Short mmCIF file of C-alpha atoms and ligand atoms in Angstrom, two decimals:
data_model
loop_
_atom_site.label_atom_id
_atom_site.label_comp_id
_atom_site.label_asym_id
_atom_site.label_seq_id
_atom_site.Cartn_x
_atom_site.Cartn_y
_atom_site.Cartn_z
CA UNK A 22 0.00 0.00 0.00
CA UNK A 23 1.26 3.46 -0.84
CA UNK A 24 1.35 6.35 1.56
CA UNK A 25 -2.11 7.84 1.84
CA UNK A 26 -2.83 11.42 2.86
CA UNK A 27 -5.34 11.38 5.73
CA UNK A 28 -5.13 15.13 6.49
CA UNK A 29 -3.13 17.82 4.70
CA UNK A 30 0.53 16.76 4.99
CA UNK A 31 -0.32 13.84 7.29
CA UNK A 32 0.12 10.42 5.74
CA UNK A 33 -0.69 6.84 6.60
CA UNK A 34 2.54 4.93 5.91
CA UNK A 35 1.45 1.61 7.32
CA UNK A 36 1.03 -1.88 5.93
CA UNK A 37 -1.79 -4.36 5.55
CA UNK A 38 -1.23 -7.88 6.89
CA UNK A 39 -3.83 -9.86 4.98
CA UNK A 40 -2.39 -13.24 5.95
CA UNK A 41 -1.97 -13.19 9.71
CA UNK A 42 -4.29 -15.62 11.45
CA UNK A 43 -2.44 -16.06 14.75
CA UNK A 44 -1.71 -12.82 16.54
CA UNK A 45 0.20 -13.99 19.64
CA UNK A 46 -2.41 -16.72 20.06
CA UNK A 47 -5.38 -14.51 19.29
CA UNK A 48 -6.94 -15.71 16.05
CA UNK A 49 -7.40 -12.95 13.48
CA UNK A 50 -9.71 -14.28 10.76
CA UNK A 51 -9.72 -10.91 8.99
CA UNK A 52 -5.98 -10.24 9.17
CA UNK A 53 -4.90 -6.85 10.47
CA UNK A 54 -3.04 -3.68 9.58
CA UNK A 55 -0.16 -1.90 11.29
CA UNK A 56 -0.90 1.78 10.92
CA UNK A 57 1.74 4.39 11.34
CA UNK A 58 1.67 8.00 10.36
CA UNK A 59 4.08 10.57 9.00
CA UNK A 60 3.56 14.30 9.45
CA UNK A 61 5.36 16.57 7.00
CA UNK A 62 5.83 19.71 9.04
CA UNK A 63 8.92 21.85 9.71
CA UNK A 64 10.05 18.96 11.87
CA UNK A 65 9.10 15.75 10.10
CA UNK A 66 7.51 13.46 12.63
CA UNK A 67 6.76 9.74 12.52
CA UNK A 68 4.19 8.11 14.78
CA UNK A 69 5.00 4.50 15.66
CA UNK A 70 6.51 1.90 13.39
CA UNK A 71 5.20 -1.47 12.15
CA UNK A 72 5.76 -5.15 12.85
CA UNK A 73 9.30 -5.96 11.80
CA UNK A 74 8.28 -8.43 9.06
CA UNK A 75 6.90 -5.42 7.18
CA UNK A 76 9.58 -2.88 7.99
CA UNK A 77 10.86 -2.64 4.42
CA UNK A 78 7.40 -1.87 3.02
CA UNK A 79 6.77 0.82 5.62
CA UNK A 80 10.18 2.38 4.96
CA UNK A 81 9.40 2.38 1.22
CA UNK A 82 6.12 4.16 2.01
CA UNK A 83 8.10 6.82 3.85
CA UNK A 84 10.64 7.05 1.02
CA UNK A 85 7.79 7.79 -1.41
CA UNK A 86 7.27 10.99 0.56
CA UNK A 87 10.56 12.01 2.05
CA UNK A 88 14.13 10.91 2.63
CA UNK A 89 13.86 9.04 5.98
CA UNK A 90 17.03 10.73 7.20
CA UNK A 91 14.96 13.94 7.36
CA UNK A 92 12.70 12.51 10.09
CA UNK A 93 13.32 14.64 13.14
CA UNK A 94 10.92 13.19 15.70
CA UNK A 95 9.56 9.71 16.33
CA UNK A 96 6.63 9.41 18.68
CA UNK A 97 6.32 5.93 20.15
CA UNK A 98 2.80 5.71 21.48
CA UNK A 99 3.12 2.01 22.36
CA UNK A 100 6.01 -0.44 22.62
CA UNK A 101 4.30 -3.75 21.86
CA UNK A 102 6.24 -5.58 19.18
CA UNK A 103 3.70 -5.05 16.43
CA UNK A 104 4.39 -1.31 16.65
CA UNK A 105 7.92 -0.91 17.82
CA UNK A 106 9.88 -3.77 16.32
CA UNK A 107 10.96 -1.73 13.28
CA UNK A 108 12.34 1.15 15.34
CA UNK A 109 15.88 -0.16 14.94
CA UNK A 110 15.56 0.05 11.14
CA UNK A 111 14.17 3.58 11.35
CA UNK A 112 16.86 4.75 13.76
CA UNK A 113 19.48 3.30 11.42
CA UNK A 114 18.13 5.61 8.69
CA UNK A 115 17.79 8.68 10.90
CA UNK A 116 20.12 8.21 13.87
CA UNK A 117 19.82 11.80 15.11
CA UNK A 118 16.04 11.71 15.43
CA UNK A 119 14.53 12.19 18.86
CA UNK A 120 12.14 9.62 20.26
CA UNK A 121 9.21 10.83 22.39
CA UNK A 122 7.88 8.16 24.70
CA UNK A 123 6.43 7.66 28.19
CA UNK A 124 8.62 6.75 31.14
CA UNK A 125 7.34 3.18 31.17
CA UNK A 126 7.74 3.05 27.41
CA UNK A 127 11.40 4.00 27.74
CA UNK A 128 11.96 1.26 30.30
CA UNK A 129 10.44 -1.30 27.93
CA UNK A 130 12.30 0.06 24.92
CA UNK A 131 15.57 -0.34 26.83
CA UNK A 132 14.77 -4.04 27.25
CA UNK A 133 14.00 -4.60 23.58
CA UNK A 134 16.80 -2.51 22.04
CA UNK A 135 20.21 -1.06 22.74
CA UNK A 136 19.06 2.53 23.12
CA UNK A 137 22.33 3.88 24.50
CA UNK A 138 23.05 5.95 21.36
CA UNK A 139 19.47 7.17 20.80
CA UNK A 140 18.04 10.57 21.72
CA UNK A 141 15.05 9.84 23.89
CA UNK A 142 12.74 12.34 25.60
CA UNK A 143 10.26 11.14 28.19
CA UNK A 144 6.85 12.77 27.97
CA UNK A 145 3.78 12.79 30.15
CA UNK A 146 0.18 13.89 29.91
CA UNK A 147 -0.11 17.56 29.04
CA UNK A 148 3.35 17.91 27.49
CA UNK A 149 3.28 19.67 24.13
CA UNK A 150 5.80 19.40 21.32
CA UNK A 151 5.79 22.08 18.64
CA UNK A 152 6.89 20.73 15.26
CA UNK A 153 6.26 23.83 13.18
CA UNK A 154 2.68 24.56 12.25
CA UNK A 155 1.45 21.90 14.64
CA UNK A 156 1.48 21.21 18.35
CA UNK A 157 1.46 17.63 19.57
CA UNK A 158 -0.24 17.02 22.90
CA UNK A 159 0.71 13.79 24.65
CA UNK A 160 -1.88 11.87 26.68
CA UNK A 161 -0.72 8.94 28.75
CA UNK A 162 -3.16 6.02 28.75
CA UNK A 163 -1.53 3.55 31.16
CA UNK A 164 -2.95 0.02 30.92
CA UNK A 165 -4.83 0.86 27.76
CA UNK A 166 -3.63 -1.61 27.18
CA UNK A 167 0.02 -1.71 28.32
CA UNK A 168 1.66 0.36 31.06
CA UNK A 169 3.57 2.40 28.47
CA UNK A 170 0.59 3.30 26.29
CA UNK A 171 -0.18 6.85 25.27
CA UNK A 172 -2.03 8.74 22.57
CA UNK A 173 -1.07 11.92 20.75
CA UNK A 174 -3.48 14.69 19.83
CA UNK A 175 -2.69 17.14 17.04
CA UNK A 176 -4.67 20.23 17.90
CA UNK A 177 -4.42 22.00 14.56
CA UNK A 178 -5.80 18.95 12.74
CA UNK A 179 -8.23 17.83 15.47
CA UNK A 180 -6.62 14.45 15.04
CA UNK A 181 -6.21 11.83 17.76
CA UNK A 182 -3.57 9.21 17.03
CA UNK A 183 -4.83 6.60 19.43
CA UNK A 184 -2.44 3.60 19.16
CA UNK A 185 -4.31 0.33 19.87
CA UNK A 186 -7.40 2.01 21.28
CA UNK A 187 -10.34 2.24 18.86
CA UNK A 188 -8.60 -0.21 16.52
CA UNK A 189 -9.58 -3.48 14.97
CA UNK A 190 -7.72 -6.45 13.60
CA UNK A 191 -9.12 -5.97 10.14
CA UNK A 192 -7.21 -6.07 6.86
CA UNK A 193 -8.91 -3.97 4.24
CA UNK A 194 -8.14 -1.95 1.16
CA UNK A 195 -10.46 0.66 2.69
CA UNK A 196 -8.76 2.94 5.18
CA UNK A 197 -11.69 5.05 6.40
CA UNK A 198 -14.97 4.41 8.19
CA UNK A 199 -17.03 6.07 5.45
CA UNK A 200 -15.83 3.44 2.99
CA UNK A 201 -17.91 0.89 4.87
CA UNK A 202 -21.33 1.55 3.43
CA UNK A 203 -23.10 -1.75 2.76
CA UNK A 204 -24.85 -3.35 5.71
CA UNK A 205 -22.65 -6.39 5.24
CA UNK A 206 -19.39 -4.46 5.51
CA UNK A 207 -20.66 -2.38 8.45
CA UNK A 208 -21.64 -5.56 10.30
CA UNK A 209 -18.26 -7.12 9.57
CA UNK A 210 -16.46 -4.03 10.83
CA UNK A 211 -18.54 -3.82 14.01
CA UNK A 212 -17.88 -7.50 14.64
CA UNK A 213 -14.13 -6.85 14.32
CA UNK A 214 -14.43 -3.97 16.83
CA UNK A 215 -16.19 -6.21 19.35
CA UNK A 216 -13.71 -9.03 18.78
CA UNK A 217 -10.81 -6.67 19.48
CA UNK A 218 -12.47 -5.14 22.53
CA UNK A 219 -13.43 -8.53 23.98
CA UNK A 220 -10.02 -10.10 23.59
CA UNK A 221 -7.82 -7.11 24.40
CA UNK A 222 -9.74 -4.42 26.25
CA UNK A 223 -12.41 -6.28 28.23
CA UNK A 224 -10.52 -5.92 31.55
CA UNK A 225 -10.18 -2.16 31.15
CA UNK A 226 -13.77 -0.90 30.87
CA UNK A 227 -13.52 1.45 33.85
CA UNK A 228 -10.19 2.85 32.68
CA UNK A 229 -11.65 3.40 29.22
CA UNK A 230 -14.61 5.35 30.60
CA UNK A 231 -12.35 7.45 32.81
CA UNK A 232 -9.93 8.20 29.98
CA UNK A 233 -12.70 9.21 27.59
CA UNK A 234 -14.13 11.46 30.32
CA UNK A 235 -10.67 12.97 30.88
CA UNK A 236 -10.30 13.73 27.16
CA UNK A 237 -13.79 15.22 27.06
CA UNK A 238 -12.96 17.37 30.09
CA UNK A 239 -9.91 18.72 28.30
CA UNK A 240 -12.34 19.93 25.64
CA UNK A 241 -10.34 18.43 22.78
CA UNK A 242 -12.19 18.67 19.52
CA UNK A 243 -11.73 15.42 17.63
CA UNK A 244 -12.76 15.07 14.03
CA UNK A 245 -10.52 12.12 13.22
CA UNK A 246 -9.27 9.14 15.21
CA UNK A 247 -6.36 7.26 13.70
CA UNK A 248 -5.62 4.00 15.52
CA UNK A 249 -2.66 1.67 15.00
CA UNK A 250 -4.83 -1.14 13.60
CA UNK A 251 -7.71 -1.20 11.17
CA UNK A 252 -9.65 1.69 9.80
CA UNK A 253 -9.38 5.42 10.50
CA UNK A 254 -12.46 7.22 11.83
CA UNK A 255 -12.85 10.38 9.75
CA UNK A 256 -16.58 10.45 9.01
CA UNK A 257 -17.99 9.62 12.43
CA UNK A 258 -15.39 9.25 15.20
CA UNK A 259 -18.21 9.53 17.74
CA UNK A 260 -19.41 6.11 16.57
CA UNK A 261 -16.35 4.30 17.87
CA UNK A 262 -16.24 6.41 21.06
CA UNK A 263 -19.89 5.59 21.76
CA UNK A 264 -19.35 1.92 21.00
CA UNK A 265 -16.49 1.89 23.53
CA UNK A 266 -18.60 3.69 26.14
CA UNK A 267 -21.43 1.21 25.61
CA UNK A 268 -19.12 -1.78 25.89
CA UNK A 269 -17.43 -0.31 28.96
CA UNK A 270 -20.91 0.08 30.49
CA UNK A 271 -21.57 -3.61 29.86
CA UNK A 272 -24.13 -3.06 27.12
CA UNK A 273 -24.70 -6.04 24.88
CA UNK A 274 -27.48 -7.90 23.14
CA UNK A 275 -30.20 -9.93 24.83
CA UNK A 276 -28.72 -13.18 23.70
CA UNK A 277 -27.32 -16.46 25.01
CA UNK A 278 -24.21 -18.24 23.85
CA UNK A 279 -23.67 -21.92 24.55
CA UNK A 280 -19.98 -22.76 24.58
CA UNK A 281 -19.29 -26.46 24.87
CA UNK A 282 -17.12 -29.41 24.05
CA UNK A 283 -17.95 -33.08 23.98
CA UNK A 284 -16.28 -36.51 24.05
CA UNK A 285 -18.95 -38.96 22.78
CA UNK A 286 -21.64 -36.43 21.84
CA UNK A 287 -23.72 -36.67 25.04
CA UNK A 288 -22.95 -33.11 26.14
CA UNK A 289 -23.43 -32.05 22.53
CA UNK A 290 -26.90 -33.66 22.46
CA UNK A 291 -27.84 -31.61 25.51
CA UNK A 292 -27.35 -28.40 23.53
CA UNK A 293 -30.39 -29.21 21.36
CA UNK A 294 -33.14 -29.04 24.04
CA UNK A 295 -31.27 -26.25 25.83
CA UNK A 296 -31.26 -24.19 22.64
CA UNK A 297 -34.93 -24.90 22.08
CA UNK A 298 -35.86 -23.87 25.61
CA UNK A 299 -33.97 -20.60 25.30
CA UNK A 300 -35.46 -19.89 21.89
CA UNK A 301 -38.98 -20.68 23.12
CA UNK A 302 -38.55 -17.87 25.65
CA UNK A 303 -37.82 -15.49 22.81
CA UNK A 304 -34.08 -15.20 23.36
CA UNK A 305 -31.60 -15.52 20.52
CA UNK A 306 -29.00 -18.24 21.06
CA UNK A 307 -25.73 -19.20 19.41
CA UNK A 308 -23.86 -22.48 19.88
CA UNK A 309 -20.06 -22.62 19.78
CA UNK A 310 -18.14 -25.88 19.94
CA UNK A 311 -14.70 -25.15 21.31
CA UNK A 312 -12.62 -27.63 19.36
CA UNK A 313 -14.25 -26.36 16.16
CA UNK A 314 -13.53 -22.71 16.96
CA UNK A 315 -10.61 -20.64 18.24
CA UNK A 316 -10.75 -19.60 21.86
CA UNK A 317 -10.69 -15.89 20.93
CA UNK A 318 -13.78 -16.44 18.76
CA UNK A 319 -15.55 -18.01 21.75
CA UNK A 320 -14.60 -15.01 23.90
CA UNK A 321 -16.01 -12.65 21.29
CA UNK A 322 -19.28 -14.60 21.27
CA UNK A 323 -19.31 -14.59 25.09
CA UNK A 324 -18.93 -10.81 24.98
CA UNK A 325 -21.74 -10.36 22.44
CA UNK A 326 -24.25 -12.25 24.60
CA UNK A 327 -25.80 -11.38 27.96
CA UNK A 328 -25.91 -15.00 29.10
CA UNK A 329 -23.49 -17.88 28.71
CA UNK A 330 -23.98 -21.60 29.23
CA UNK A 331 -20.87 -23.72 29.40
CA UNK A 332 -21.20 -27.40 28.49
CA UNK A 333 -18.56 -29.92 29.45
CA UNK A 334 -18.34 -33.65 29.93
CA UNK A 335 -16.64 -34.75 33.12
CA UNK A 336 -13.13 -36.01 32.58
CA UNK A 337 -11.08 -37.18 35.57
CA UNK A 338 -13.55 -35.57 38.00
CA UNK A 339 -13.44 -32.14 36.43
CA UNK A 340 -14.14 -30.28 33.22
CA UNK A 341 -12.83 -31.09 29.76
CA UNK A 342 -9.45 -29.39 29.09
CA UNK A 343 -10.70 -27.10 26.32
CA UNK A 344 -13.29 -25.62 28.69
CA UNK A 345 -10.66 -25.22 31.41
CA UNK A 346 -8.45 -23.35 28.94
CA UNK A 347 -11.35 -21.14 27.89
CA UNK A 348 -12.33 -20.30 31.46
CA UNK A 349 -8.75 -19.48 32.50
CA UNK A 350 -8.48 -17.12 29.52
CA UNK A 351 -11.87 -15.63 30.33
CA UNK A 352 -11.01 -15.13 34.00
CA UNK A 353 -7.94 -13.10 32.98
CA UNK A 354 -10.21 -10.83 30.95
CA UNK A 355 -12.20 -10.01 34.11
CA UNK A 356 -15.66 -10.28 32.57
CA UNK A 357 -18.51 -8.29 34.10
CA UNK A 358 -22.22 -7.77 33.54
CA UNK A 359 -22.89 -11.27 32.30
CA UNK A 360 -24.85 -14.22 33.75
CA UNK A 361 -23.88 -17.88 33.39
CA UNK A 362 -24.72 -21.50 33.96
CA UNK A 363 -23.40 -24.95 33.05
CA UNK A 364 -24.38 -28.41 31.91
CA UNK A 365 -22.70 -31.65 30.94
CA UNK A 366 -22.66 -35.42 30.93
CA UNK A 367 -20.72 -37.71 33.24
CA UNK A 368 -20.05 -41.41 33.63
CA UNK A 369 -19.52 -41.97 37.33
CA UNK A 370 -18.49 -39.24 39.81
CA UNK A 371 -19.24 -36.03 37.90
CA UNK A 372 -17.48 -32.77 38.72
CA UNK A 373 -17.37 -30.68 35.53
CA UNK A 374 -20.55 -28.69 36.16
CA UNK A 375 -19.62 -28.10 39.79
CA UNK A 376 -16.16 -26.82 38.82
CA UNK A 377 -17.54 -24.54 36.10
CA UNK A 378 -19.85 -22.91 38.63
CA UNK A 379 -16.86 -22.48 40.94
CA UNK A 380 -14.93 -20.79 38.14
CA UNK A 381 -17.73 -18.31 37.51
CA UNK A 382 -17.96 -17.58 41.23
CA UNK A 383 -14.23 -16.78 41.25
CA UNK A 384 -14.84 -14.36 38.41
CA UNK A 385 -17.70 -12.71 40.29
CA UNK A 386 -20.17 -13.68 37.58
CA UNK A 387 -23.76 -14.30 38.67
CA UNK A 388 -24.93 -17.87 38.02
CA UNK A 389 -28.29 -19.56 37.56
CA UNK A 390 -29.26 -22.67 39.57
CA UNK A 391 -27.01 -25.70 39.76
CA UNK A 392 -26.97 -26.55 36.07
CA UNK A 393 -27.94 -29.85 34.47
CA UNK A 394 -25.97 -33.08 34.59
CA UNK A 395 -26.87 -36.31 32.81
CA UNK A 396 -25.51 -39.80 33.30
CA UNK A 397 -23.80 -41.16 30.18
CA UNK A 398 -26.40 -40.12 27.61
CA UNK A 399 -29.44 -37.85 27.83
CA UNK A 400 -32.69 -39.79 28.18
CA UNK A 401 -36.03 -38.31 27.16
CA UNK A 402 -36.44 -37.17 30.75
CA UNK A 403 -32.98 -35.60 30.74
CA UNK A 404 -33.81 -33.79 27.54
CA UNK A 405 -36.91 -32.38 29.20
CA UNK A 406 -34.73 -31.21 32.12
CA UNK A 407 -32.39 -29.53 29.65
CA UNK A 408 -35.32 -27.86 27.89
CA UNK A 409 -36.71 -26.61 31.20
CA UNK A 410 -33.30 -25.34 32.28
CA UNK A 411 -32.96 -23.54 28.94
CA UNK A 412 -36.26 -21.77 29.58
CA UNK A 413 -35.34 -20.95 33.18
CA UNK A 414 -31.95 -19.65 32.07
CA UNK A 415 -33.48 -17.51 29.31
CA UNK A 416 -35.89 -15.94 31.78
CA UNK A 417 -33.07 -15.17 34.22
CA UNK A 418 -31.06 -13.64 31.37
CA UNK A 419 -34.01 -11.45 30.37
CA UNK A 420 -34.45 -10.22 33.95
CA UNK A 421 -30.72 -9.55 34.32
CA UNK A 422 -30.57 -7.81 30.93
CA UNK A 423 -33.38 -5.44 31.86
CA UNK A 424 -30.98 -3.75 34.33
CA UNK A 425 -29.01 -2.42 31.38
CA UNK A 426 -31.92 -0.97 29.44
FE1 LIG B 4 -1.17 -3.48 18.57
FE2 LIG B 4 -0.71 -3.58 21.95
O1 LIG B 4 -0.23 -3.73 20.18
#
């Protein structure tokens, strides 16, 4: 992709990674992009770099605009490898440039690179760097989503360069929100936003709300948000801000997701009457088999639903390993504002359903009843119990959901 002007003299010089499907274990079915930006002002300024595999392409994008040795400032908004791993290549081309970074960012950068010969200035919230016609305002955003994270606001352009925040893992030839016009493409984009939020930002809802409030209090006018992944919000930046506020407030659809795995199909058979019971109470339901789907997909579906039922056969007196893996991942994401239950088959002692309820209690997630367990294979009576539990669960989900309306 060539450099693309996003504002007068401000260019996207990033790359599109159409092929990536495993982003440090997080499955990215739509690929991603590594966005970085070059401002051609009196002092030429680069914002972030790209994943090292694509360094050459990003450098070529810069060379299409300017000799890289003319870059005077490099703002590192975030030091995760997908954004900083090309910094060595850039510094090789412009060794006298000055890096602007947070204190925690500097500490991390020192671990990844030999920075002893680099000019580095530590910045904090409120610091302003004049680069000619523009003033860059730095805004620290610690734990959104790393300790080093910050954003940069360019007052004269009303542009917020937001690093990971407001991004999506979404490879696309389109670079702007207004290029998503068909209902299909809008739905796909919104799904990518929720996927990203669920898997990366779910633990930080309160921080997100506070940071957005802080930015609003500063009275910054924003007419474009340029994140480090995915599309740039130039038509309606309020859309992504409002989506983040809604997600941080726990808003989601009145919906149930059943996430399960199975050994000899008994637990799987239980999903049929459960689904019917939920549906008969007027609640939409989606069924996700773990071994058929990546764990990050299951987390996205968990996030998109108000209620979650986990189905697991008992193996060695506890839950099936794929469910254990899912729940450990989920616990780390500190889910809130959801309601859950469990079901599963067993052969002799049982234990999976009990342990799943325990896991949800540790997470602080409200649960419904004691779940449903069946011996070996669901009988007609067991299927009726599953159906009834599905209806009971759906009704509890509806009552719980009404608190958010
Ligand atoms: Fe896109 Fe936290 O790196």
